Amino acid sequence: MSINASGWRPEAPQQGTSAAPTFTGNKALMLEEALIFEIGDIHTTGVDFFSLSPLRGEGRGEGRGEGTSASDGTAGNPVQPLSPTLSPEGRGRLGNLARTATIGLPGLSEPEAVRHYTRLSRQNYGIDLGFFPLGSCTMKHNPRLNEKMARLPGFADVHPLQPVDTVQGALEVIHQLAHWLVTLTGMDSVAMSPKAGAHGELCGILAIKAALEARGEGHRKVILVPESAHGTNPATAAFAGYRVEDIPATSEGRVDTAALIARLGPDVAGVMITNPNTCGLFERDMREISDAVHAAGGLVYCDGANFNAIVGRVRPGDLGIDAMHINLHKTFSTPHGGGGPGSGPVVLSKALTPFAPLPFVEKTDHGFRLVEEETAEEHHDQTFGRMVAFHGQMGMFTRALTYILSHGADGLRQVAEDAVLNANYILRSLGDTLVAPFGHSGPCMHEALFSDDNLAEGFSTIDIAKGLIDEGYHPMTMYFPLVVHGAMLIEPTETESKAALDQFIGALRSVAERAKAGDVALKTAPHFAPRSRLDETLAARKPVLVWKKPLAQAAE
């Protein structure tokens, strides 16, 4: 990584050695863009502000601006262009609060601001630009129909504090979506309010904890988590106050059922299992595991992040599962990434339904009502409480219901079938180039897993990932799951065509062959991206989070 004169930013790489660097730093239509602090000026702005009134009670405005006319400036102070950060006396005022220094925000004209963010957006990668091979994340196309429905008046502008009689349509959407989630999973009820996958995990574990305490078994303090489970599972159990114990995986990449059953006992509250698991495999012994856990007095939580691989094909309730979260932003195609918004409803078995969190929507003879209070005379007096202030993500609910109704039962079944077909196509197509550690375990589910075991000395997964950037792809999930050395986890989803998959397979094969041949150029890839390879360890341990003016500029 090379650093430019300002000392904070990696240099843009040169694309090839035969051409001289450009004066602007641009590479044809790949435009170089500086930080907003570099192109803006804290002493200027693209908008003219009128001068502030005197700050010391001078004039009739008493410093509140009443003495200034925005029309012609004849009343009180004259109209004058002014920086928004300072008054003529060097101070700004908001109500009775005075500012004694500049805020330090850069000022830009409108075209400068528009160009800045447009240029930055060209350096992003998204599902609307190309294939997103991330494993365990189901980054698939979001049908535009879903977005159109979510923007309908009454959904897009609904407010959580509106009177219930003014939001009957929104409550019906939540109720109908809940019905289909219960139907698709074969469970008894669903908690709609959790905001994302890990939040849903916590909801399920808290319901399990409440159920155990209600039957006088609060002494059960151990949660068993297989090595093939998602990484958030043990964190969630620990956060809820449980001690986590690992269960090993077999050579096939599945739960060691014998080891799990052998560990069951009076101190075990339950098991958190991911199915299909993080190795991209279906846990064939799921029913046997559930029966054994129940016989030992425990309960079963299933991580449903990979539900996209089995929706319409398998009902988790038939596998003996007591709680499972569903990522609406994965399986049912709502926006995903950037920290939200997400949605993670949790389906519950009959044993856990009485302990579900509030609030929930209930249909009555007079319409829909929102149940928000614990009452002993009704069926929700054992609820473990509330997880969020309001009712969930309305936009996510609208999109998910649109997705379900537009696909129908046969369409959802095809979603799972095509996702699994695409993953197996990638797995078998690259089997002669990369090592598939569980390729002998039979067909995979929604994602194909490879390792870096057969690369040349000194080359690893990170080099493959950086090489893929030069090929125009966002890298796959790297170094996860931890049970595979140099893991490369690829999930094509059902929305990619064979042509798109063939192009990706060709690109990955090319980069892998270069790594196997010891091509040193891969060690400095990417070469065609806006920025060259970073020192990722240094960036993680010592991130530069605040821009400081370079010393040369500060001295001017």
XYZ file of N, CA, C and O in Angstrom, residues 224 247-248 255-266 268 271 285-296:
116
model
N -25.982 -25.706 23.886
C -25.052 -26.410 23.002
C -25.116 -25.790 21.606
O -26.206 -25.588 21.053
N -20.216 -28.223 20.047
C -20.416 -29.603 19.602
C -19.653 -29.758 18.289
O -19.837 -28.961 17.366
N -18.777 -30.745 18.177
C -17.939 -30.867 16.970
C -18.746 -31.266 15.741
O -19.883 -31.741 15.829
N -23.412 -31.871 12.034
C -23.329 -32.023 13.488
C -23.000 -33.468 13.854
O -23.557 -34.411 13.284
N -22.092 -33.615 14.804
C -21.813 -34.942 15.350
C -22.954 -35.287 16.299
O -22.946 -34.919 17.476
N -23.953 -35.966 15.761
C -25.172 -36.236 16.520
C -24.895 -37.044 17.786
O -25.470 -36.773 18.850
N -24.005 -38.000 17.687
C -23.694 -38.831 18.858
C -23.082 -37.988 19.963
O -23.413 -38.156 21.150
N -22.184 -37.063 19.601
C -21.542 -36.206 20.606
C -22.563 -35.274 21.244
O -22.520 -35.012 22.456
N -23.494 -34.781 20.458
C -24.513 -33.879 20.993
C -25.416 -34.624 21.975
O -25.673 -34.132 23.081
N -25.889 -35.795 21.576
C -26.788 -36.561 22.450
C -26.082 -36.966 23.738
O -26.670 -36.944 24.834
N -24.799 -37.305 23.619
C -24.038 -37.717 24.803
C -23.901 -36.579 25.813
O -23.769 -36.824 27.020
N -23.930 -35.328 25.331
C -23.747 -34.175 26.235
C -25.050 -33.737 26.890
O -25.037 -32.992 27.873
N -26.185 -34.163 26.425
C -27.458 -33.733 27.004
C -27.572 -34.164 28.463
O -27.083 -35.218 28.858
N -28.197 -33.299 29.267
C -28.359 -33.600 30.684
C -29.222 -32.558 31.351
O -29.751 -31.644 30.697
N -29.391 -32.629 32.662
C -30.289 -31.729 33.387
C -29.834 -30.275 33.414
O -30.614 -29.397 33.793
N -28.649 -28.735 30.618
C -28.727 -28.218 29.252
C -30.099 -27.611 28.999
O -31.128 -28.283 29.099
N -30.395 -26.363 22.436
C -29.373 -26.351 21.390
C -29.715 -25.260 20.393
O -30.887 -24.988 20.110
N -29.970 -35.233 10.357
C -30.391 -35.823 11.633
C -31.199 -34.844 12.481
O -31.327 -35.039 13.694
N -31.748 -33.806 11.869
C -32.414 -32.764 12.640
C -33.551 -33.305 13.487
O -33.706 -32.941 14.656
N -34.359 -34.193 12.958
C -35.476 -34.738 13.715
C -34.977 -35.576 14.892
O -35.512 -35.480 16.014
N -33.932 -36.360 14.673
C -33.368 -37.166 15.754
C -32.795 -36.268 16.844
O -32.955 -36.540 18.051
N -32.133 -35.189 16.437
C -31.560 -34.254 17.411
C -32.668 -33.610 18.234
O -32.586 -33.527 19.476
N -33.727 -33.133 17.568
C -34.832 -32.486 18.285
C -35.483 -33.433 19.286
O -35.754 -33.055 20.439
N -35.734 -34.657 18.873
C -36.371 -35.630 19.773
C -35.495 -35.898 20.995
O -36.000 -36.008 22.126
N -34.182 -35.995 20.794
C -33.273 -36.262 21.908
C -33.222 -35.081 22.874
O -33.227 -35.261 24.102
N -33.185 -33.858 22.328
C -33.150 -32.661 23.179
C -34.434 -32.557 23.992
O -34.416 -32.278 25.205
N -35.568 -32.794 23.349
C -36.849 -32.732 24.059
C -36.939 -33.805 25.146
O -37.436 -33.546 26.254
N -36.461 -34.998 24.841
C -36.489 -36.084 25.834
C -35.638 -35.746 27.046
O -35.929 -36.193 28.164
N -34.598 -34.940 26.831
C -33.720 -34.544 27.938
C -34.211 -33.285 28.642
O -33.548 -32.779 29.553
